[in-house]
Amino acid sequence: MNKKRQICILGSTGSIGTQALEVIEEHSDLYEVYALTANNRVEQLAEQAHRFRPAAVVIANEQHYDKLTQLMSDLPDVKVYAGSKALDDIVEAGPIDMVLTAMVGFAGLSPTIHAIKARKAIALANKETLVVAGELICQLANEYHVPILPVDSEHSAIFQSIVGEDQNPIEKILLTASGGPFRNCTMEQLQTVTKADALRHPTWDMGAKITIDSATMMNKGFEVIEAKWLFGVDAKQIQVLVHPQSIVHSAVQFQDGAVKAQLGVPDMRLPIQYAFSFPRRLPLSGERLDLFAARNLEFLEPDMKKFRCLALAFEAILKGGNMPCILNAANEIVNRAFLEDRCSFLQMSDVISETMQRCTFSNNPDYDTYIQTDAEARRIAAELLQG
Ligand code: NAD
Ligand code: MG
């Protein structure tokens, strides 16, 4: 019998993490959880550990360590660790075959680098890692011969569309976007929308940060940057199409004009499972696409004036260097502030834009530059918010 693939999930208590566990449960003959990690949700983490019996659990926030050891006291075989350094260490564990990066934000960068250097395959959900340091990550993946398998639904769709096309360059990527809950709002309405409005996403059920990023369309801007690095294209070759039905998950156009797309009902378990099983396809329970029912498939130009974050993301990637890192850091600050009612919807892009102008630019950043840039941009954005 073949050995089961050992998977480490960074961020197992989140939206992607819990759906990944469903996939693993459905294919428990193929996959096994080696390690589970979370930031704060210690009870849920312990509960998952009791169900999946990993070799180790890590709680990033050290304040929860005692609680976690208490909750795990009846499972002495499961090692319990805490702290962000422990995340860097756990991904290197010998038996791990694949690391799913399903945590939020800049915090994903360091463990992803450690996992690549330990030659673990990466199932990448944490897009912020590629936004911040796409060039470095791709370089390392190349150097260590590590595959990076996209989990983001659009990038999985593109990845699925280029299978068997190794010799054929991509002419253009057609990156679809739901448009989020404020697609039809006027500029005036956008002045007063609230976090509760933003958290009602029309087609996808996701974590709070990415839901806000979807409402501002910064998420799509991040995905442009993510696609550039994953598929080696220029940002100018990526076209964003607002497609409110979220059925065409994205498409690729080739040199002969052929367009290949992947379609399906919105269900993140498919791209998660495909990242695990590539190049195989495995059975997946759930709803099937009914094209008769989905009669109207619309594709619209995004409004970059209303959704200025998308324009700022294009600006950042065209500028290059550490500018996308600045973009990400400022966005993390305003995203959190919006969730805590300390920032209005339209103020978010103002602060990001201003931070991009003020923060020290570096054309040729290395890892240390990213750490410094992230800290500086966060400081500037926070100051701007305080006015
Ligand atoms: P979520 O908020 O639901 O879950 C985040 C997980 O990461 C939790 O387990 C949390 O404990 C952990 N975490 C948060 N901050 C951490 C830190 N500083 N250190 C360690 N662990 C930390 O988020 P999500 O919606 O599952 O998104 C996870 C990632 O996947 C994000 O980068 C997001 O952009 C990306 N993504 C999500 C979806 C989706 O459908 N939810 C789709 C595409 C991409
Ligand atoms: Mg996406």
PDB file of C-alpha atoms in Angstrom, residues 38-290:
ATOM      1  CA  ALA A  38      -4.111  28.371  14.300  1.00  0.00           C
ATOM      2  CA  ASN A  39      -3.694  31.852  15.699  1.00  0.00           C
ATOM      3  CA  ASN A  40      -6.315  32.275  18.455  1.00  0.00           C
ATOM      4  CA  ARG A  41      -9.073  29.695  18.169  1.00  0.00           C
ATOM      5  CA  VAL A  42      -7.603  27.302  20.652  1.00  0.00           C
ATOM      6  CA  GLU A  43     -10.767  25.300  21.377  1.00  0.00           C
ATOM      7  CA  GLN A  44     -11.451  24.647  17.728  1.00  0.00           C
ATOM      8  CA  LEU A  45      -7.819  23.666  17.178  1.00  0.00           C
ATOM      9  CA  ALA A  46      -7.955  21.156  20.037  1.00  0.00           C
ATOM     10  CA  GLU A  47     -11.212  19.749  18.719  1.00  0.00           C
ATOM     11  CA  GLN A  48      -9.670  19.291  15.259  1.00  0.00           C
ATOM     12  CA  ALA A  49      -6.667  17.589  16.842  1.00  0.00           C
ATOM     13  CA  HIS A  50      -8.945  15.124  18.623  1.00  0.00           C
ATOM     14  CA  ARG A  51     -10.645  14.304  15.344  1.00  0.00           C
ATOM     15  CA  PHE A  52      -7.587  14.102  13.067  1.00  0.00           C
ATOM     16  CA  ARG A  53      -4.855  13.004  15.503  1.00  0.00           C
ATOM     17  CA  PRO A  54      -1.953  14.949  13.956  1.00  0.00           C
ATOM     18  CA  ALA A  55       1.621  14.549  15.142  1.00  0.00           C
ATOM     19  CA  ALA A  56       1.677  18.186  16.260  1.00  0.00           C
ATOM     20  CA  VAL A  57      -0.420  21.305  16.835  1.00  0.00           C
ATOM     21  CA  VAL A  58       0.833  24.883  16.929  1.00  0.00           C
ATOM     22  CA  ILE A  59      -0.931  27.925  18.305  1.00  0.00           C
ATOM     23  CA  ALA A  60       0.712  31.058  16.893  1.00  0.00           C
ATOM     24  CA  ASN A  61      -0.444  33.336  19.702  1.00  0.00           C
ATOM     25  CA  GLU A  62       1.638  32.207  22.671  1.00  0.00           C
ATOM     26  CA  GLN A  63      -0.900  33.468  25.199  1.00  0.00           C
ATOM     27  CA  HIS A  64      -3.042  30.443  24.415  1.00  0.00           C
ATOM     28  CA  TYR A  65      -0.301  27.881  24.996  1.00  0.00           C
ATOM     29  CA  ASP A  66      -1.336  26.844  28.523  1.00  0.00           C
ATOM     30  CA  LYS A  67      -4.961  26.529  27.512  1.00  0.00           C
ATOM     31  CA  LEU A  68      -3.994  24.392  24.530  1.00  0.00           C
ATOM     32  CA  THR A  69      -1.770  22.049  26.564  1.00  0.00           C
ATOM     33  CA  GLN A  70      -4.661  21.652  29.004  1.00  0.00           C
ATOM     34  CA  LEU A  71      -7.104  20.823  26.220  1.00  0.00           C
ATOM     35  CA  MET A  72      -4.614  18.372  24.730  1.00  0.00           C
ATOM     36  CA  SER A  73      -3.636  16.656  27.994  1.00  0.00           C
ATOM     37  CA  ASP A  74      -5.555  13.481  27.099  1.00  0.00           C
ATOM     38  CA  LEU A  75      -3.528  13.119  23.867  1.00  0.00           C
ATOM     39  CA  PRO A  76       0.074  12.875  25.082  1.00  0.00           C
ATOM     40  CA  ASP A  77       1.280  11.699  21.655  1.00  0.00           C
ATOM     41  CA  VAL A  78       0.385  14.984  19.989  1.00  0.00           C
ATOM     42  CA  LYS A  79       3.154  17.556  20.414  1.00  0.00           C
ATOM     43  CA  VAL A  80       1.985  21.046  21.356  1.00  0.00           C
ATOM     44  CA  TYR A  81       3.910  24.186  20.400  1.00  0.00           C
ATOM     45  CA  ALA A  82       3.316  27.938  20.418  1.00  0.00           C
ATOM     46  CA  GLY A  83       4.670  31.045  18.736  1.00  0.00           C
ATOM     47  CA  SER A  84       5.410  32.160  15.209  1.00  0.00           C
ATOM     48  CA  LYS A  85       8.880  30.603  15.314  1.00  0.00           C
ATOM     49  CA  ALA A  86       7.185  27.253  15.954  1.00  0.00           C
ATOM     50  CA  LEU A  87       5.348  27.661  12.638  1.00  0.00           C
ATOM     51  CA  ASP A  88       8.678  28.058  10.832  1.00  0.00           C
ATOM     52  CA  ASP A  89       9.933  24.913  12.559  1.00  0.00           C
ATOM     53  CA  ILE A  90       6.920  22.671  12.160  1.00  0.00           C
ATOM     54  CA  VAL A  91       6.745  23.010   8.361  1.00  0.00           C
ATOM     55  CA  GLU A  92      10.243  21.528   8.182  1.00  0.00           C
ATOM     56  CA  ALA A  93       9.293  18.270   9.930  1.00  0.00           C
ATOM     57  CA  GLY A  94      10.658  15.306   7.983  1.00  0.00           C
ATOM     58  CA  PRO A  95       7.439  13.362   7.294  1.00  0.00           C
ATOM     59  CA  ILE A  96       5.522  16.340   5.806  1.00  0.00           C
ATOM     60  CA  ASP A  97       4.937  16.096   2.050  1.00  0.00           C
ATOM     61  CA  MET A  98       2.818  19.189   1.533  1.00  0.00           C
ATOM     62  CA  VAL A  99       2.122  22.445   3.365  1.00  0.00           C
ATOM     63  CA  LEU A 100      -1.205  24.188   2.830  1.00  0.00           C
ATOM     64  CA  THR A 101      -0.711  27.899   3.550  1.00  0.00           C
ATOM     65  CA  ALA A 102      -4.194  28.924   4.685  1.00  0.00           C
ATOM     66  CA  MET A 103      -3.352  31.618   7.189  1.00  0.00           C
ATOM     67  CA  VAL A 104      -4.081  35.292   6.579  1.00  0.00           C
ATOM     68  CA  GLY A 105      -1.673  38.058   5.679  1.00  0.00           C
ATOM     69  CA  PHE A 106       2.041  38.808   5.830  1.00  0.00           C
ATOM     70  CA  ALA A 107       2.438  36.209   8.594  1.00  0.00           C
ATOM     71  CA  GLY A 108       2.371  33.561   5.857  1.00  0.00           C
ATOM     72  CA  LEU A 109       5.651  34.688   4.305  1.00  0.00           C
ATOM     73  CA  SER A 110       8.162  33.274   6.764  1.00  0.00           C
ATOM     74  CA  PRO A 111       6.695  29.761   7.179  1.00  0.00           C
ATOM     75  CA  THR A 112       6.230  29.501   3.399  1.00  0.00           C
ATOM     76  CA  ILE A 113       9.918  30.264   2.867  1.00  0.00           C
ATOM     77  CA  HIS A 114      10.866  27.685   5.501  1.00  0.00           C
ATOM     78  CA  ALA A 115       8.634  25.088   3.868  1.00  0.00           C
ATOM     79  CA  ILE A 116      10.139  25.704   0.427  1.00  0.00           C
ATOM     80  CA  LYS A 117      13.668  25.433   1.786  1.00  0.00           C
ATOM     81  CA  ALA A 118      12.697  22.133   3.415  1.00  0.00           C
ATOM     82  CA  ARG A 119      11.495  20.992  -0.045  1.00  0.00           C
ATOM     83  CA  LYS A 120       7.819  20.655   0.849  1.00  0.00           C
ATOM     84  CA  ALA A 121       5.251  21.028  -1.905  1.00  0.00           C
ATOM     85  CA  ILE A 122       3.205  24.182  -1.314  1.00  0.00           C
ATOM     86  CA  ALA A 123      -0.558  24.370  -1.711  1.00  0.00           C
ATOM     87  CA  LEU A 124      -0.828  28.140  -1.684  1.00  0.00           C
ATOM     88  CA  ALA A 125      -3.955  29.851  -0.409  1.00  0.00           C
ATOM     89  CA  ASN A 126      -2.135  32.700   1.362  1.00  0.00           C
ATOM     90  CA  LYS A 127      -1.942  35.060  -1.622  1.00  0.00           C
ATOM     91  CA  GLU A 128      -0.395  37.836   0.499  1.00  0.00           C
ATOM     92  CA  THR A 129       2.874  35.862   0.396  1.00  0.00           C
ATOM     93  CA  LEU A 130       3.057  36.222  -3.390  1.00  0.00           C
ATOM     94  CA  VAL A 131       1.888  39.829  -3.285  1.00  0.00           C
ATOM     95  CA  VAL A 132       4.631  40.759  -0.832  1.00  0.00           C
ATOM     96  CA  ALA A 133       7.494  38.685  -2.167  1.00  0.00           C
ATOM     97  CA  GLY A 134       6.450  36.955  -5.396  1.00  0.00           C
ATOM     98  CA  GLU A 135       9.850  37.230  -7.000  1.00  0.00           C
ATOM     99  CA  LEU A 136      11.700  35.799  -4.003  1.00  0.00           C
ATOM    100  CA  ILE A 137       9.191  32.970  -3.554  1.00  0.00           C
ATOM    101  CA  CYS A 138       9.380  31.963  -7.232  1.00  0.00           C
ATOM    102  CA  GLN A 139      13.181  32.081  -7.141  1.00  0.00           C
ATOM    103  CA  LEU A 140      13.265  29.843  -4.079  1.00  0.00           C
ATOM    104  CA  ALA A 141      10.679  27.422  -5.484  1.00  0.00           C
ATOM    105  CA  ASN A 142      12.804  27.139  -8.591  1.00  0.00           C
ATOM    106  CA  GLU A 143      16.035  26.683  -6.703  1.00  0.00           C
ATOM    107  CA  TYR A 144      14.597  24.008  -4.393  1.00  0.00           C
ATOM    108  CA  HIS A 145      12.492  22.337  -7.120  1.00  0.00           C
ATOM    109  CA  VAL A 146       9.319  22.822  -5.150  1.00  0.00           C
ATOM    110  CA  PRO A 147       5.917  22.984  -6.852  1.00  0.00           C
ATOM    111  CA  ILE A 148       3.560  25.792  -5.856  1.00  0.00           C
ATOM    112  CA  LEU A 149      -0.006  24.646  -6.408  1.00  0.00           C
ATOM    113  CA  PRO A 150      -2.601  27.402  -6.408  1.00  0.00           C
ATOM    114  CA  VAL A 151      -5.624  27.111  -4.123  1.00  0.00           C
ATOM    115  CA  ASP A 152      -7.190  30.460  -5.013  1.00  0.00           C
ATOM    116  CA  SER A 153     -10.136  29.488  -7.244  1.00  0.00           C
ATOM    117  CA  GLU A 154      -9.171  31.786 -10.132  1.00  0.00           C
ATOM    118  CA  HIS A 155      -5.576  30.591 -10.163  1.00  0.00           C
ATOM    119  CA  SER A 156      -6.637  26.984  -9.870  1.00  0.00           C
ATOM    120  CA  ALA A 157      -8.890  27.581 -12.899  1.00  0.00           C
ATOM    121  CA  ILE A 158      -5.960  29.040 -14.849  1.00  0.00           C
ATOM    122  CA  PHE A 159      -3.726  26.188 -13.682  1.00  0.00           C
ATOM    123  CA  GLN A 160      -6.321  23.627 -14.779  1.00  0.00           C
ATOM    124  CA  SER A 161      -6.598  25.392 -18.150  1.00  0.00           C
ATOM    125  CA  ILE A 162      -2.861  25.152 -18.904  1.00  0.00           C
ATOM    126  CA  VAL A 163      -2.438  21.467 -18.092  1.00  0.00           C
ATOM    127  CA  GLY A 164      -0.839  19.918 -21.198  1.00  0.00           C
ATOM    128  CA  GLU A 165       0.077  23.333 -22.636  1.00  0.00           C
ATOM    129  CA  ASP A 166       3.699  23.431 -21.425  1.00  0.00           C
ATOM    130  CA  GLN A 167       5.029  24.405 -24.847  1.00  0.00           C
ATOM    131  CA  ASN A 168       2.374  27.021 -25.481  1.00  0.00           C
ATOM    132  CA  PRO A 169       2.825  30.534 -24.160  1.00  0.00           C
ATOM    133  CA  ILE A 170      -0.073  32.338 -22.577  1.00  0.00           C
ATOM    134  CA  GLU A 171      -1.231  35.354 -24.590  1.00  0.00           C
ATOM    135  CA  LYS A 172      -3.612  36.652 -21.976  1.00  0.00           C
ATOM    136  CA  ILE A 173      -5.195  35.714 -18.683  1.00  0.00           C
ATOM    137  CA  LEU A 174      -8.883  36.455 -18.197  1.00  0.00           C
ATOM    138  CA  LEU A 175      -9.240  36.848 -14.446  1.00  0.00           C
ATOM    139  CA  THR A 176     -12.842  36.840 -13.313  1.00  0.00           C
ATOM    140  CA  ALA A 177     -14.204  38.693 -10.279  1.00  0.00           C
ATOM    141  CA  SER A 178     -17.603  38.494  -8.635  1.00  0.00           C
ATOM    142  CA  GLY A 179     -17.515  42.262  -8.191  1.00  0.00           C
ATOM    143  CA  GLY A 180     -18.391  41.869  -4.528  1.00  0.00           C
ATOM    144  CA  PRO A 181     -21.398  43.239  -2.647  1.00  0.00           C
ATOM    145  CA  PHE A 182     -20.906  46.857  -3.830  1.00  0.00           C
ATOM    146  CA  ARG A 183     -20.744  46.190  -7.546  1.00  0.00           C
ATOM    147  CA  ASN A 184     -23.820  48.287  -8.248  1.00  0.00           C
ATOM    148  CA  CYS A 185     -23.262  51.008  -5.656  1.00  0.00           C
ATOM    149  CA  THR A 186     -22.733  54.609  -6.682  1.00  0.00           C
ATOM    150  CA  MET A 187     -19.744  56.552  -5.445  1.00  0.00           C
ATOM    151  CA  GLU A 188     -22.099  58.371  -3.095  1.00  0.00           C
ATOM    152  CA  GLN A 189     -23.403  55.126  -1.617  1.00  0.00           C
ATOM    153  CA  LEU A 190     -19.836  53.874  -1.186  1.00  0.00           C
ATOM    154  CA  GLN A 191     -19.219  56.751   1.211  1.00  0.00           C
ATOM    155  CA  THR A 192     -21.517  55.258   3.799  1.00  0.00           C
ATOM    156  CA  VAL A 193     -21.347  51.478   3.339  1.00  0.00           C
ATOM    157  CA  THR A 194     -20.533  49.589   6.531  1.00  0.00           C
ATOM    158  CA  LYS A 195     -18.615  46.484   7.444  1.00  0.00           C
ATOM    159  CA  ALA A 196     -21.889  44.596   7.883  1.00  0.00           C
ATOM    160  CA  ASP A 197     -22.770  45.424   4.257  1.00  0.00           C
ATOM    161  CA  ALA A 198     -19.298  44.345   3.156  1.00  0.00           C
ATOM    162  CA  LEU A 199     -19.416  41.056   5.040  1.00  0.00           C
ATOM    163  CA  ARG A 200     -22.435  39.917   3.011  1.00  0.00           C
ATOM    164  CA  HIS A 201     -20.571  38.543   0.000  1.00  0.00           C
ATOM    165  CA  PRO A 202     -22.930  37.450  -2.783  1.00  0.00           C
ATOM    166  CA  THR A 203     -21.258  34.205  -3.913  1.00  0.00           C
ATOM    167  CA  TRP A 204     -18.427  33.086  -1.618  1.00  0.00           C
ATOM    168  CA  ASP A 205     -18.347  32.425   2.137  1.00  0.00           C
ATOM    169  CA  MET A 206     -14.833  33.388   3.301  1.00  0.00           C
ATOM    170  CA  GLY A 207     -12.815  34.764   6.217  1.00  0.00           C
ATOM    171  CA  ALA A 208     -13.419  38.392   7.269  1.00  0.00           C
ATOM    172  CA  LYS A 209     -10.221  39.893   5.838  1.00  0.00           C
ATOM    173  CA  ILE A 210     -10.597  38.514   2.336  1.00  0.00           C
ATOM    174  CA  THR A 211     -14.316  39.381   2.367  1.00  0.00           C
ATOM    175  CA  ILE A 212     -13.437  43.053   2.941  1.00  0.00           C
ATOM    176  CA  ASP A 213     -10.691  42.789   0.297  1.00  0.00           C
ATOM    177  CA  SER A 214     -13.342  41.460  -2.099  1.00  0.00           C
ATOM    178  CA  ALA A 215     -15.645  44.383  -1.349  1.00  0.00           C
ATOM    179  CA  THR A 216     -12.882  46.904  -2.187  1.00  0.00           C
ATOM    180  CA  MET A 217     -11.635  44.683  -5.049  1.00  0.00           C
ATOM    181  CA  MET A 218      -8.165  44.780  -3.503  1.00  0.00           C
ATOM    182  CA  ASN A 219      -8.565  41.011  -3.513  1.00  0.00           C
ATOM    183  CA  LYS A 220      -8.700  41.075  -7.317  1.00  0.00           C
ATOM    184  CA  GLY A 221      -5.691  43.372  -7.419  1.00  0.00           C
ATOM    185  CA  PHE A 222      -3.811  40.889  -5.244  1.00  0.00           C
ATOM    186  CA  GLU A 223      -4.890  38.121  -7.588  1.00  0.00           C
ATOM    187  CA  VAL A 224      -3.453  39.987 -10.569  1.00  0.00           C
ATOM    188  CA  ILE A 225      -0.116  40.084  -8.741  1.00  0.00           C
ATOM    189  CA  GLU A 226      -0.491  36.447  -7.701  1.00  0.00           C
ATOM    190  CA  ALA A 227      -1.191  35.422 -11.326  1.00  0.00           C
ATOM    191  CA  LYS A 228       1.797  37.331 -12.613  1.00  0.00           C
ATOM    192  CA  TRP A 229       4.131  35.336 -10.384  1.00  0.00           C
ATOM    193  CA  LEU A 230       2.419  31.957 -10.646  1.00  0.00           C
ATOM    194  CA  PHE A 231       2.144  31.974 -14.428  1.00  0.00           C
ATOM    195  CA  GLY A 232       5.090  34.163 -15.442  1.00  0.00           C
ATOM    196  CA  VAL A 233       3.070  36.745 -17.344  1.00  0.00           C
ATOM    197  CA  ASP A 234       3.202  40.509 -17.375  1.00  0.00           C
ATOM    198  CA  ALA A 235       0.513  42.374 -15.426  1.00  0.00           C
ATOM    199  CA  LYS A 236      -0.487  43.969 -18.737  1.00  0.00           C
ATOM    200  CA  GLN A 237      -1.430  40.525 -20.043  1.00  0.00           C
ATOM    201  CA  ILE A 238      -4.005  40.108 -17.283  1.00  0.00           C
ATOM    202  CA  GLN A 239      -7.528  41.342 -17.864  1.00  0.00           C
ATOM    203  CA  VAL A 240     -10.018  41.550 -15.014  1.00  0.00           C
ATOM    204  CA  LEU A 241     -13.617  40.761 -15.900  1.00  0.00           C
ATOM    205  CA  VAL A 242     -16.474  41.261 -13.484  1.00  0.00           C
ATOM    206  CA  HIS A 243     -18.555  38.101 -13.665  1.00  0.00           C
ATOM    207  CA  PRO A 244     -21.219  38.276 -10.961  1.00  0.00           C
ATOM    208  CA  GLN A 245     -22.328  34.647 -11.296  1.00  0.00           C
ATOM    209  CA  SER A 246     -18.898  33.247 -10.255  1.00  0.00           C
ATOM    210  CA  ILE A 247     -19.236  30.264 -12.588  1.00  0.00           C
ATOM    211  CA  VAL A 248     -16.355  30.853 -15.000  1.00  0.00           C
ATOM    212  CA  HIS A 249     -13.541  30.744 -12.455  1.00  0.00           C
ATOM    213  CA  SER A 250     -11.043  32.282 -14.919  1.00  0.00           C
ATOM    214  CA  ALA A 251      -9.645  31.559 -18.373  1.00  0.00           C
ATOM    215  CA  VAL A 252      -6.505  31.559 -20.474  1.00  0.00           C
ATOM    216  CA  GLN A 253      -6.141  32.801 -24.028  1.00  0.00           C
ATOM    217  CA  PHE A 254      -3.430  31.262 -26.212  1.00  0.00           C
ATOM    218  CA  GLN A 255      -1.541  32.572 -29.255  1.00  0.00           C
ATOM    219  CA  ASP A 256      -4.034  31.090 -31.710  1.00  0.00           C
ATOM    220  CA  GLY A 257      -6.932  32.863 -29.998  1.00  0.00           C
ATOM    221  CA  ALA A 258      -8.198  29.723 -28.253  1.00  0.00           C
ATOM    222  CA  VAL A 259      -9.633  30.421 -24.798  1.00  0.00           C
ATOM    223  CA  LYS A 260      -9.724  27.661 -22.176  1.00  0.00           C
ATOM    224  CA  ALA A 261     -11.618  28.134 -18.943  1.00  0.00           C
ATOM    225  CA  GLN A 262     -12.646  26.132 -15.913  1.00  0.00           C
ATOM    226  CA  LEU A 263     -16.264  26.356 -14.819  1.00  0.00           C
ATOM    227  CA  GLY A 264     -18.117  25.069 -11.799  1.00  0.00           C
ATOM    228  CA  VAL A 265     -20.337  25.970  -8.876  1.00  0.00           C
ATOM    229  CA  PRO A 266     -18.549  28.176  -6.325  1.00  0.00           C
ATOM    230  CA  ASP A 267     -17.019  25.613  -3.942  1.00  0.00           C
ATOM    231  CA  MET A 268     -13.489  26.057  -2.598  1.00  0.00           C
ATOM    232  CA  ARG A 269     -13.174  22.339  -1.873  1.00  0.00           C
ATOM    233  CA  LEU A 270     -12.499  21.714  -5.571  1.00  0.00           C
ATOM    234  CA  PRO A 271      -9.402  23.934  -5.909  1.00  0.00           C
ATOM    235  CA  ILE A 272      -8.159  22.742  -2.484  1.00  0.00           C
ATOM    236  CA  GLN A 273      -8.566  19.107  -3.505  1.00  0.00           C
ATOM    237  CA  TYR A 274      -6.984  19.669  -6.920  1.00  0.00           C
ATOM    238  CA  ALA A 275      -3.917  21.223  -5.269  1.00  0.00           C
ATOM    239  CA  PHE A 276      -3.658  18.083  -3.119  1.00  0.00           C
ATOM    240  CA  SER A 277      -4.254  15.553  -5.894  1.00  0.00           C
ATOM    241  CA  PHE A 278      -2.715  17.178  -9.015  1.00  0.00           C
ATOM    242  CA  PRO A 279      -2.319  15.846 -11.666  1.00  0.00           C
ATOM    243  CA  ARG A 280      -5.103  13.434 -10.673  1.00  0.00           C
ATOM    244  CA  ARG A 281      -8.734  14.353 -10.232  1.00  0.00           C
ATOM    245  CA  LEU A 282     -10.521  12.688  -7.356  1.00  0.00           C
ATOM    246  CA  PRO A 283     -14.247  12.288  -6.760  1.00  0.00           C
ATOM    247  CA  LEU A 284     -15.809  15.202  -4.882  1.00  0.00           C
ATOM    248  CA  SER A 285     -19.309  15.126  -3.463  1.00  0.00           C
ATOM    249  CA  GLY A 286     -21.534  18.148  -3.839  1.00  0.00           C
ATOM    250  CA  GLU A 287     -23.544  20.201  -6.224  1.00  0.00           C
ATOM    251  CA  ARG A 288     -22.891  20.022  -9.974  1.00  0.00           C
ATOM    252  CA  LEU A 289     -22.985  22.901 -12.434  1.00  0.00           C
ATOM    253  CA  ASP A 290     -26.299  23.195 -14.279  1.00  0.00           C
TER     254      ASP A 290
END
